[in-house]
């Protein structure tokens, strides 16, 4: 990856550090081998497993009540740390609960490299699903972005052994492989979002996409500034006008063997750094996080790394719309009018409402490609964060069947979504006196007016929009979410693609 010499970035810097090194071993066993720590699932009532070595009254006296997500570290004469992991009521854990239990164990054993997990009450969950969610919980919770640290790096995870009597270990092992593929995608998205804007530009993301395409079997086309001019992508070009870095549109394509079940289009917002442009953002902690304003593009790119390995039967095409949004003498201004690929003209009323401008051209191109449905994902509005917080993303759409598919994928992956109405009564707020539409609505329902803007460019094509402005990052380690970029949307969209059909 080429960088400007003055940045003093080492030539061997990788925007994808999670793909380097050795992956930890995850396997189901009949008995534990040599380990540094062993987690034991302990329900909130009933008998305590013998391997814990303590009665329930003693655990309660130490503050452990067995509720899901709780842990208690226990000294052991053998030198192996024992960790009680809360399981809630006996037999109550569903797939999300098992994922979170595995994450809780890993969080409690950060300084240990070889861990065991003794499982109970697994009869109610399919063995393959169990293996998948355990792998997701373990690997997502252990993630950290420390590639730029010269010291203080965490302990690498080498091995996790799962002891689950009565479980079909062959099916569970296949589930582990599925979980690995989905986690790999998520950590790729996290790596890209966590990379500093000095180290990852739109051009750099294009290079990363080509590297991933060659490795994971999907096509990559990269469109430079002149090609974008030729394509009349005036939205992306307008936002790029103030940046010293060239824009890129990156088109991704995956085709399965045989007749595809449908053709799914994915669109990701890729603002590599969002200063707000002339409508400059205040210098607050949120401004610092604007290196993650390409979280949608990162999630879409990550999805393609899993499609071949997981046997996706649908055709999938992705569009990543990538640029900085910077103030300068050449930057686009309030009052400018941009001409888009669709021919619609847009009056700029706020240069910090730029995500919808870069994405509208991609939506038009996806429709031209003849996709059966489009899902876009973007860190689009602060209103999404204010309304639903950091754990839940709003979803909008013009087709309830597609929205329902997206919602179901969110439920299966524990990437929480909540459908909000595409309220047409707010559409007049986007009217312009000098152009077909403006890029900003009124002071309220900002997520809805942003979605209404995007809806103008999809026509009758089934479409859903996910706003991840709130869920793109976590302020702290929380279950499977590690502090920093969450990679939200990668596993959700993989699940959607694996289950997608045109009808």
Short mmCIF file of C-alpha atoms in Angstrom, two decimals:
data_model
loop_
_atom_site.label_atom_id
_atom_site.label_comp_id
_atom_site.label_asym_id
_atom_site.label_seq_id
_atom_site.Cartn_x
_atom_site.Cartn_y
_atom_site.Cartn_z
CA UNK A 1 0.00 0.00 0.00
CA UNK A 2 1.53 3.32 -1.09
CA UNK A 3 1.58 6.26 1.33
CA UNK A 4 2.82 9.85 1.13
CA UNK A 5 6.47 9.89 2.23
CA UNK A 6 5.94 12.68 4.77
CA UNK A 7 3.59 10.48 6.83
CA UNK A 8 6.49 8.18 7.74
CA UNK A 9 4.26 5.12 7.57
CA UNK A 10 6.26 1.86 7.36
CA UNK A 11 5.98 0.09 4.02
CA UNK A 12 4.89 -3.09 5.79
CA UNK A 13 1.88 -1.43 7.46
CA UNK A 14 -1.25 -3.48 6.81
CA UNK A 15 -4.77 -2.14 6.99
CA UNK A 16 -5.82 -5.73 7.77
CA UNK A 17 -3.70 -6.84 10.73
CA UNK A 18 -6.25 -9.44 11.83
CA UNK A 19 -5.45 -11.51 8.74
CA UNK A 20 -1.84 -11.91 9.87
CA UNK A 21 -0.52 -14.27 12.51
CA UNK A 22 -1.84 -17.63 13.65
CA UNK A 23 -5.51 -18.25 14.33
CA UNK A 24 -6.32 -19.78 17.72
CA UNK A 25 -7.40 -23.41 17.81
CA UNK A 26 -11.06 -23.90 18.71
CA UNK A 27 -12.22 -27.47 19.20
CA UNK A 28 -14.64 -29.69 21.07
CA UNK A 29 -12.97 -32.26 23.34
CA UNK A 30 -13.88 -35.30 25.43
CA UNK A 31 -11.62 -34.12 28.24
CA UNK A 32 -9.52 -31.04 28.93
CA UNK A 33 -5.80 -30.96 28.23
CA UNK A 34 -3.27 -28.58 29.76
CA UNK A 35 -4.93 -25.16 30.15
CA UNK A 36 -4.32 -21.81 31.84
CA UNK A 37 -7.96 -21.25 32.75
CA UNK A 38 -11.23 -23.17 32.70
CA UNK A 39 -14.67 -21.59 32.54
CA UNK A 40 -17.63 -23.49 33.95
CA UNK A 41 -21.23 -22.58 33.15
CA UNK A 42 -23.14 -22.12 36.41
CA UNK A 43 -26.89 -21.62 36.39
CA UNK A 44 -28.62 -19.22 38.78
CA UNK A 45 -30.28 -22.11 40.62
CA UNK A 46 -29.87 -25.85 41.09
CA UNK A 47 -26.68 -27.84 41.58
CA UNK A 48 -23.29 -26.22 41.04
CA UNK A 49 -20.96 -28.31 38.80
CA UNK A 50 -18.37 -30.22 40.82
CA UNK A 51 -15.52 -28.66 38.83
CA UNK A 52 -16.26 -25.29 40.44
CA UNK A 53 -15.39 -26.77 43.86
CA UNK A 54 -17.67 -24.46 45.86
CA UNK A 55 -21.24 -24.54 47.14
CA UNK A 56 -23.82 -22.05 45.90
CA UNK A 57 -23.89 -20.29 49.26
CA UNK A 58 -20.16 -19.63 48.99
CA UNK A 59 -20.56 -18.28 45.43
CA UNK A 60 -23.40 -16.05 46.56
CA UNK A 61 -21.27 -14.77 49.42
CA UNK A 62 -18.66 -13.75 46.86
CA UNK A 63 -21.29 -11.80 44.91
CA UNK A 64 -21.91 -14.34 42.13
CA UNK A 65 -25.59 -14.98 41.40
CA UNK A 66 -25.29 -16.90 38.12
CA UNK A 67 -27.05 -14.29 36.01
CA UNK A 68 -26.10 -14.27 32.30
CA UNK A 69 -22.95 -12.28 31.58
CA UNK A 70 -21.58 -12.50 35.12
CA UNK A 71 -18.27 -14.17 35.98
CA UNK A 72 -16.31 -14.97 39.11
CA UNK A 73 -12.60 -15.91 39.12
CA UNK A 74 -11.68 -18.65 41.60
CA UNK A 75 -8.20 -19.62 42.79
CA UNK A 76 -7.28 -23.26 42.33
CA UNK A 77 -4.54 -25.27 43.99
CA UNK A 78 -3.57 -26.79 40.64
CA UNK A 79 -2.60 -23.37 39.30
CA UNK A 80 -5.35 -23.42 36.69
CA UNK A 81 -7.73 -20.49 37.08
CA UNK A 82 -11.40 -21.52 37.36
CA UNK A 83 -14.02 -19.02 36.21
CA UNK A 84 -17.69 -19.41 37.04
CA UNK A 85 -19.74 -18.12 34.09
CA UNK A 86 -23.36 -17.17 34.70
CA UNK A 87 -25.92 -19.14 32.70
CA UNK A 88 -29.19 -17.79 34.10
CA UNK A 89 -32.06 -20.19 34.72
CA UNK A 90 -31.21 -23.82 33.88
CA UNK A 91 -31.64 -24.54 30.17
CA UNK A 92 -32.58 -20.93 29.35
CA UNK A 93 -29.64 -19.94 27.15
CA UNK A 94 -30.47 -19.39 23.48
CA UNK A 95 -27.93 -18.80 20.71
CA UNK A 96 -27.36 -15.18 21.75
CA UNK A 97 -26.95 -16.28 25.36
CA UNK A 98 -24.28 -18.82 24.47
CA UNK A 99 -22.46 -16.22 22.35
CA UNK A 100 -22.46 -13.81 25.27
CA UNK A 101 -21.41 -16.49 27.76
CA UNK A 102 -18.36 -17.33 25.64
CA UNK A 103 -17.56 -13.62 25.35
CA UNK A 104 -17.86 -13.18 29.12
CA UNK A 105 -15.38 -16.02 29.72
CA UNK A 106 -12.86 -14.55 27.31
CA UNK A 107 -13.18 -11.12 28.91
CA UNK A 108 -12.48 -12.68 32.33
CA UNK A 109 -9.35 -14.44 31.06
CA UNK A 110 -7.67 -11.70 29.01
CA UNK A 111 -4.18 -12.62 30.28
CA UNK A 112 -4.48 -16.32 29.45
CA UNK A 113 -3.77 -17.98 26.13
CA UNK A 114 -5.19 -21.50 26.63
CA UNK A 115 -8.75 -21.66 27.90
CA UNK A 116 -11.36 -24.36 28.42
CA UNK A 117 -15.12 -23.97 28.66
CA UNK A 118 -17.21 -26.65 30.40
CA UNK A 119 -20.74 -26.47 29.03
CA UNK A 120 -24.00 -27.73 30.50
CA UNK A 121 -27.62 -27.72 29.30
CA UNK A 122 -26.75 -27.71 25.58
CA UNK A 123 -29.54 -30.07 24.54
CA UNK A 124 -31.88 -27.25 23.46
CA UNK A 125 -29.55 -25.79 20.83
CA UNK A 126 -28.51 -27.34 17.54
CA UNK A 127 -24.89 -28.51 17.72
CA UNK A 128 -23.83 -26.62 14.60
CA UNK A 129 -25.44 -23.42 15.84
CA UNK A 130 -23.76 -23.91 19.22
CA UNK A 131 -20.31 -24.23 17.64
CA UNK A 132 -20.90 -21.12 15.53
CA UNK A 133 -22.00 -18.81 18.34
CA UNK A 134 -19.29 -20.02 20.71
CA UNK A 135 -16.65 -19.25 18.09
CA UNK A 136 -18.21 -15.83 17.51
CA UNK A 137 -18.31 -14.98 21.20
CA UNK A 138 -14.73 -16.07 21.84
CA UNK A 139 -13.09 -14.48 18.81
CA UNK A 140 -15.07 -11.23 18.71
CA UNK A 141 -14.52 -10.57 22.41
CA UNK A 142 -10.78 -11.20 22.19
CA UNK A 143 -10.29 -8.71 19.33
CA UNK A 144 -8.13 -5.65 19.91
CA UNK A 145 -6.56 -3.13 17.55
CA UNK A 146 -2.96 -2.78 18.68
CA UNK A 147 -1.04 -2.94 15.41
CA UNK A 148 0.28 0.61 15.88
CA UNK A 149 1.36 0.09 19.49
CA UNK A 150 5.05 -0.53 20.11
CA UNK A 151 4.37 -1.95 23.58
CA UNK A 152 1.56 -3.05 25.84
CA UNK A 153 0.02 -5.52 23.42
CA UNK A 154 -2.39 -8.07 24.87
CA UNK A 155 -1.88 -11.81 25.32
CA UNK A 156 -2.56 -13.74 22.14
CA UNK A 157 -5.24 -16.42 22.35
CA UNK A 158 -3.76 -19.78 21.34
CA UNK A 159 -6.47 -22.34 22.07
CA UNK A 160 -9.99 -22.79 23.40
CA UNK A 161 -11.33 -26.25 24.28
CA UNK A 162 -15.08 -26.83 24.62
CA UNK A 163 -16.27 -29.70 26.79
CA UNK A 164 -19.92 -30.43 26.01
CA UNK A 165 -20.97 -34.02 26.88
CA UNK A 166 -23.68 -35.37 24.58
CA UNK A 167 -23.06 -32.81 21.82
CA UNK A 168 -22.51 -33.92 18.22
CA UNK A 169 -18.91 -32.72 18.08
CA UNK A 170 -18.62 -33.19 14.31
CA UNK A 171 -21.59 -30.89 13.66
CA UNK A 172 -20.36 -28.48 16.32
CA UNK A 173 -16.94 -28.33 14.65
CA UNK A 174 -18.55 -27.44 11.33
CA UNK A 175 -20.39 -24.69 13.17
CA UNK A 176 -17.07 -23.41 14.51
CA UNK A 177 -15.83 -23.09 10.92
CA UNK A 178 -18.92 -21.06 10.01
CA UNK A 179 -18.39 -18.84 13.03
CA UNK A 180 -14.76 -18.31 12.08
CA UNK A 181 -15.72 -17.08 8.61
CA UNK A 182 -18.24 -14.61 10.02
CA UNK A 183 -15.84 -13.39 12.69
CA UNK A 184 -13.08 -12.99 10.13
CA UNK A 185 -15.38 -10.69 8.15
CA UNK A 186 -16.26 -8.70 11.26
CA UNK A 187 -12.62 -8.26 12.28
CA UNK A 188 -11.78 -7.10 8.75
CA UNK A 189 -14.49 -4.43 9.09
CA UNK A 190 -13.16 -3.50 12.53
CA UNK A 191 -9.57 -3.26 11.28
CA UNK A 192 -10.57 -0.95 8.43
CA UNK A 193 -12.65 1.30 10.70
CA UNK A 194 -10.00 1.46 13.42
CA UNK A 195 -7.21 2.36 10.96
CA UNK A 196 -6.24 6.06 11.24
CA UNK A 197 -7.31 8.27 8.33
CA UNK A 198 -3.62 9.05 7.79
CA UNK A 199 -3.04 5.35 7.10
CA UNK A 200 -6.16 4.42 5.11
CA UNK A 201 -7.45 6.59 2.27
CA UNK A 202 -9.99 5.83 -0.44
CA UNK A 203 -7.15 4.68 -2.69
CA UNK A 204 -5.85 2.50 0.12
CA UNK A 205 -9.25 0.91 0.59
CA UNK A 206 -9.22 0.07 -3.10
CA UNK A 207 -5.89 -1.70 -2.66
CA UNK A 208 -7.23 -3.60 0.35
CA UNK A 209 -10.31 -4.66 -1.63
CA UNK A 210 -8.15 -6.08 -4.44
CA UNK A 211 -6.05 -8.00 -1.93
CA UNK A 212 -9.17 -9.46 -0.34
CA UNK A 213 -10.78 -10.24 -3.69
CA UNK A 214 -7.81 -12.32 -4.79
CA UNK A 215 -7.74 -14.17 -1.47
CA UNK A 216 -11.46 -14.83 -1.03
CA UNK A 217 -12.70 -15.24 -4.58
CA UNK A 218 -14.72 -12.18 -5.56
CA UNK A 219 -14.34 -9.61 -8.31
CA UNK A 220 -13.13 -6.06 -7.70
CA UNK A 221 -13.39 -3.10 -10.09
CA UNK A 222 -11.90 0.22 -9.05
CA UNK A 223 -13.10 3.51 -10.57
CA UNK A 224 -10.82 6.56 -10.30
CA UNK A 225 -11.77 10.22 -10.50
CA UNK A 226 -11.83 10.46 -14.30
CA UNK A 227 -13.91 7.31 -14.56
CA UNK A 228 -16.35 8.73 -12.01
CA UNK A 229 -16.61 11.88 -14.13
CA UNK A 230 -17.35 9.69 -17.15
CA UNK A 231 -20.03 7.87 -15.11
CA UNK A 232 -21.53 11.24 -14.06
CA UNK A 233 -21.33 10.38 -10.35
CA UNK A 234 -21.82 14.00 -9.32
CA UNK A 235 -22.70 13.21 -5.72
CA UNK A 236 -19.42 11.47 -4.94
CA UNK A 237 -17.42 13.99 -6.98
CA UNK A 238 -19.06 16.93 -5.21
CA UNK A 239 -18.16 15.64 -1.74
CA UNK A 240 -14.61 14.87 -2.89
CA UNK A 241 -14.03 18.39 -4.24
CA UNK A 242 -12.34 19.65 -1.07
CA UNK A 243 -10.05 16.68 -0.54
CA UNK A 244 -6.42 16.29 -1.55
CA UNK A 245 -7.10 12.56 -1.89
CA UNK A 246 -8.69 11.04 -5.00
CA UNK A 247 -12.12 9.41 -4.62
CA UNK A 248 -12.80 5.80 -5.45
CA UNK A 249 -15.87 3.80 -6.30
CA UNK A 250 -15.14 0.13 -5.66
CA UNK A 251 -17.49 -2.38 -7.26
CA UNK A 252 -17.49 -5.90 -5.83
CA UNK A 253 -19.07 -8.95 -7.44
CA UNK A 254 -19.71 -12.51 -6.30
CA UNK A 255 -21.36 -15.14 -8.47
CA UNK A 256 -22.21 -18.63 -7.22
CA UNK A 257 -21.99 -21.80 -9.27
CA UNK A 258 -25.30 -22.72 -10.87
CA UNK A 259 -28.42 -20.58 -11.04
CA UNK A 260 -28.41 -17.90 -8.33
CA UNK A 261 -31.38 -17.63 -5.97
CA UNK A 262 -31.46 -13.91 -6.64
CA UNK A 263 -29.26 -10.87 -7.20
CA UNK A 264 -28.66 -8.78 -4.08
CA UNK A 265 -27.15 -5.30 -4.27
CA UNK A 266 -25.23 -3.88 -1.31
CA UNK A 267 -24.20 -0.22 -1.02
CA UNK A 268 -21.78 1.07 1.62
CA UNK A 269 -20.98 4.64 2.60
CA UNK A 270 -17.19 5.09 2.57
CA UNK A 271 -16.35 8.54 3.94
CA UNK A 272 -12.77 7.85 4.99
CA UNK A 273 -12.77 10.92 7.23
CA UNK A 274 -15.64 13.33 7.72
CA UNK A 275 -14.69 16.81 8.88
CA UNK A 276 -18.12 18.08 7.91
CA UNK A 277 -16.62 20.05 5.05
CA UNK A 278 -17.47 23.75 5.03
CA UNK A 279 -20.18 22.89 7.60
CA UNK A 280 -17.32 21.98 9.93
CA UNK A 281 -18.08 19.65 12.83
CA UNK A 282 -17.32 20.85 16.37
CA UNK A 283 -14.04 19.56 17.80
CA UNK A 284 -15.51 17.02 20.20
CA UNK A 285 -15.06 13.27 20.78
CA UNK A 286 -17.46 12.46 17.92
CA UNK A 287 -15.19 14.30 15.50
CA UNK A 288 -12.36 11.98 16.50
CA UNK A 289 -14.56 9.00 15.58
CA UNK A 290 -15.12 10.25 12.05
CA UNK A 291 -12.37 7.96 10.77
CA UNK A 292 -15.14 5.35 11.16
CA UNK A 293 -17.50 7.15 8.79
CA UNK A 294 -16.63 4.46 6.28
CA UNK A 295 -18.14 1.76 8.51
CA UNK A 296 -20.80 0.92 5.93
CA UNK A 297 -18.26 0.38 3.17
CA UNK A 298 -16.09 -1.67 5.55
CA UNK A 299 -19.04 -3.91 6.41
CA UNK A 300 -19.98 -4.47 2.76
CA UNK A 301 -16.41 -5.28 1.78
CA UNK A 302 -16.13 -7.67 4.71
CA UNK A 303 -19.29 -9.52 3.62
CA UNK A 304 -17.66 -10.59 0.37
CA UNK A 305 -14.82 -12.34 2.22
CA UNK A 306 -17.28 -14.94 3.55
CA UNK A 307 -19.59 -15.64 0.59
CA UNK A 308 -17.49 -18.26 -1.21
CA UNK A 309 -16.44 -20.11 1.93
CA UNK A 310 -20.00 -20.29 3.25
CA UNK A 311 -21.48 -21.38 -0.08
CA UNK A 312 -23.71 -18.39 -0.76
CA UNK A 313 -26.28 -19.27 -3.47
CA UNK A 314 -27.26 -15.69 -4.34
CA UNK A 315 -25.39 -13.36 -6.68
CA UNK A 316 -24.18 -10.29 -4.80
CA UNK A 317 -22.92 -6.96 -6.14
CA UNK A 318 -21.46 -4.31 -3.87
CA UNK A 319 -20.71 -0.62 -4.31
CA UNK A 320 -18.34 1.21 -1.97
CA UNK A 321 -18.44 5.00 -2.36
CA UNK A 322 -15.22 6.35 -0.92
CA UNK A 323 -13.78 9.81 -0.32
CA UNK A 324 -12.81 12.25 2.42
CA UNK A 325 -15.11 15.16 3.22
CA UNK A 326 -12.74 18.07 3.80
CA UNK A 327 -12.88 21.91 3.81
CA UNK A 328 -10.60 23.73 1.38
CA UNK A 329 -10.67 26.40 -1.28
CA UNK A 330 -12.09 23.89 -3.75
CA UNK A 331 -14.65 22.30 -1.40
CA UNK A 332 -18.31 22.17 -2.32
CA UNK A 333 -20.38 24.89 -0.69
CA UNK A 334 -23.83 25.53 0.69
CA UNK A 335 -26.00 26.51 -2.25
CA UNK A 336 -24.08 24.41 -4.77
CA UNK A 337 -26.15 22.17 -7.03
CA UNK A 338 -24.83 18.70 -7.86
CA UNK A 339 -25.94 16.65 -10.88
CA UNK A 340 -26.15 12.94 -10.13
CA UNK A 341 -25.88 9.79 -12.21
CA UNK A 342 -29.69 9.54 -12.25
CA UNK A 343 -30.00 13.04 -13.68
CA UNK A 344 -31.62 14.40 -10.53
CA UNK A 345 -30.11 17.65 -9.27
CA UNK A 346 -29.39 18.25 -5.58
CA UNK A 347 -29.13 21.57 -3.77
CA UNK A 348 -26.51 21.41 -1.01
CA UNK A 349 -27.90 22.89 2.19
CA UNK A 350 -25.36 21.29 4.52
CA UNK A 351 -22.00 19.83 3.50
CA UNK A 352 -22.08 17.57 6.57
CA UNK A 353 -25.07 15.72 5.08
CA UNK A 354 -22.63 14.16 2.63
CA UNK A 355 -23.22 10.43 3.06
CA UNK A 356 -26.49 10.49 1.16
CA UNK A 357 -24.77 12.40 -1.64
CA UNK A 358 -22.12 9.76 -2.27
CA UNK A 359 -24.59 6.89 -1.92
CA UNK A 360 -27.25 8.15 -4.33
CA UNK A 361 -25.03 7.47 -7.35
CA UNK A 362 -24.39 3.90 -6.18
CA UNK A 363 -28.11 3.27 -5.70
CA UNK A 364 -28.70 4.36 -9.28
CA UNK A 365 -25.94 2.08 -10.55
CA UNK A 366 -27.31 -0.86 -8.57
CA UNK A 367 -30.74 -0.35 -10.14
CA UNK A 368 -29.10 -0.19 -13.57
CA UNK A 369 -27.39 -3.51 -12.79
CA UNK A 370 -30.81 -5.12 -12.48
CA UNK A 371 -30.50 -6.30 -8.88
CA UNK A 372 -33.59 -7.85 -7.29
CA UNK A 373 -33.14 -5.92 -4.06
CA UNK A 374 -30.81 -3.34 -2.53
CA UNK A 375 -29.65 -2.96 1.05
CA UNK A 376 -27.52 0.06 1.90
CA UNK A 377 -25.64 0.53 5.15
CA UNK A 378 -24.21 3.81 6.35
CA UNK A 379 -23.09 5.84 9.34
CA UNK A 380 -25.61 8.37 8.14
CA UNK A 381 -27.25 10.47 10.85
CA UNK A 382 -26.61 11.60 14.41
CA UNK A 383 -30.37 11.26 14.84
CA UNK A 384 -29.96 7.45 14.70
CA UNK A 385 -27.59 7.61 17.67
CA UNK A 386 -29.82 10.00 19.59
CA UNK A 387 -32.98 7.94 19.02
CA UNK A 388 -31.78 4.34 19.47
CA UNK A 389 -28.35 4.62 21.11
CA UNK A 390 -25.29 2.49 20.49
CA UNK A 391 -26.85 -0.98 20.54
CA UNK A 392 -29.67 -0.70 17.99
CA UNK A 393 -29.69 0.58 14.41
CA UNK A 394 -32.80 1.88 12.64
CA UNK A 395 -33.86 0.25 9.39
CA UNK A 396 -36.14 1.77 6.76
CA UNK A 397 -37.41 0.42 3.47
CA UNK A 398 -39.91 0.51 0.62
CA UNK A 399 -40.52 -3.26 0.62
CA UNK A 400 -41.67 -5.04 3.78
CA UNK A 401 -40.52 -8.47 2.64
CA UNK A 402 -36.94 -7.26 2.25
CA UNK A 403 -37.09 -5.30 5.51
CA UNK A 404 -38.34 -8.45 7.28
CA UNK A 405 -35.42 -10.45 5.88
CA UNK A 406 -33.02 -7.81 7.20
CA UNK A 407 -34.72 -7.77 10.61
CA UNK A 408 -34.54 -11.56 10.87
CA UNK A 409 -30.82 -11.52 10.04
CA UNK A 410 -30.36 -8.94 12.77
CA UNK A 411 -32.08 -11.23 15.28
CA UNK A 412 -29.96 -14.24 14.31
CA UNK A 413 -26.68 -12.34 14.62
CA UNK A 414 -27.47 -10.22 17.70
CA UNK A 415 -26.92 -7.08 15.61
CA UNK A 416 -30.01 -5.29 16.83
CA UNK A 417 -32.31 -3.44 14.44
CA UNK A 418 -35.57 -1.55 14.85
CA UNK A 419 -37.79 -0.62 11.93
CA UNK A 420 -38.73 3.05 11.70
CA UNK A 421 -41.39 4.38 9.31
CA UNK A 422 -40.50 5.85 5.94
CA UNK A 423 -42.97 8.65 6.62
CA UNK A 424 -43.85 10.29 3.31
CA UNK A 425 -45.44 13.27 5.06
CA UNK A 426 -41.89 14.48 5.79
CA UNK A 427 -40.82 14.34 2.12
CA UNK A 428 -41.67 18.05 1.39
CA UNK A 429 -38.92 19.03 3.84
CA UNK A 430 -36.45 17.99 1.11
CA UNK A 431 -37.95 20.24 -1.55
CA UNK A 432 -35.63 22.79 -3.16
CA UNK A 433 -36.37 26.11 -4.87
CA UNK A 434 -33.54 25.67 -7.39
CA UNK A 435 -33.03 21.88 -7.81
CA UNK A 436 -34.98 18.62 -7.84
CA UNK A 437 -34.22 17.91 -4.18
CA UNK A 438 -32.11 19.25 -1.32
CA UNK A 439 -29.82 17.19 0.90
CA UNK A 440 -31.27 18.33 4.20
CA UNK A 441 -34.70 18.23 5.82
CA UNK A 442 -36.04 19.96 8.90
CA UNK A 443 -34.78 19.87 12.50
CA UNK A 444 -36.66 16.69 13.45
CA UNK A 445 -36.74 13.04 12.30
CA UNK A 446 -33.33 13.39 10.67
CA UNK A 447 -32.90 9.65 10.13
CA UNK A 448 -36.26 9.50 8.34
CA UNK A 449 -35.60 12.46 6.03
CA UNK A 450 -32.19 10.98 5.15
CA UNK A 451 -33.89 7.69 4.25
CA UNK A 452 -36.51 9.56 2.22
CA UNK A 453 -33.69 11.22 0.27
CA UNK A 454 -32.14 7.84 -0.57
CA UNK A 455 -35.53 6.42 -1.56
CA UNK A 456 -35.64 8.90 -4.46
CA UNK A 457 -32.88 6.95 -6.20
CA UNK A 458 -34.15 3.36 -6.01
CA UNK A 459 -37.40 3.68 -7.94
CA UNK A 460 -39.51 0.53 -7.60
CA UNK A 461 -36.60 -1.75 -6.71
CA UNK A 462 -37.07 -3.35 -3.26
CA UNK A 463 -34.75 -1.49 -0.90
CA UNK A 464 -33.79 -1.34 2.76
CA UNK A 465 -31.54 1.19 4.52
CA UNK A 466 -29.60 0.55 7.75
CA UNK A 467 -28.24 3.59 9.64
CA UNK A 468 -25.29 2.50 11.81
CA UNK A 469 -24.20 5.92 13.08
CA UNK A 470 -24.90 4.76 16.64
CA UNK A 471 -23.77 1.14 16.42
CA UNK A 472 -20.50 1.67 14.53
CA UNK A 473 -18.44 1.81 17.72
CA UNK A 474 -18.48 0.94 21.40
CA UNK A 475 -17.13 3.15 24.17
CA UNK A 476 -16.09 0.09 26.20
CA UNK A 477 -15.67 -3.67 26.02
CA UNK A 478 -19.22 -4.99 26.10
CA UNK A 479 -20.00 -8.68 25.54
CA UNK A 480 -18.82 -9.54 21.99
CA UNK A 481 -18.31 -5.85 21.17
CA UNK A 482 -14.74 -4.71 21.77
CA UNK A 483 -13.95 -1.08 22.50
CA UNK A 484 -13.64 0.85 19.27
CA UNK A 485 -15.12 -0.20 15.96
CA UNK A 486 -17.73 -2.95 16.26
CA UNK A 487 -17.88 -4.11 12.63
CA UNK A 488 -21.66 -3.87 12.96
CA UNK A 489 -23.47 -5.08 9.85
CA UNK A 490 -20.89 -7.56 8.54
CA UNK A 491 -22.39 -10.68 10.13
CA UNK A 492 -25.92 -9.38 9.59
CA UNK A 493 -25.42 -8.88 5.85
CA UNK A 494 -23.62 -12.23 5.48
CA UNK A 495 -26.65 -13.91 7.03
CA UNK A 496 -28.92 -11.95 4.70
CA UNK A 497 -26.95 -12.95 1.60
CA UNK A 498 -26.91 -16.64 2.64
CA UNK A 499 -30.70 -16.62 3.01
CA UNK A 500 -31.57 -14.27 0.14
CA UNK A 501 -33.85 -15.14 -2.73
CA UNK A 502 -35.57 -12.91 -5.24
CA UNK A 503 -39.05 -14.23 -4.39
#
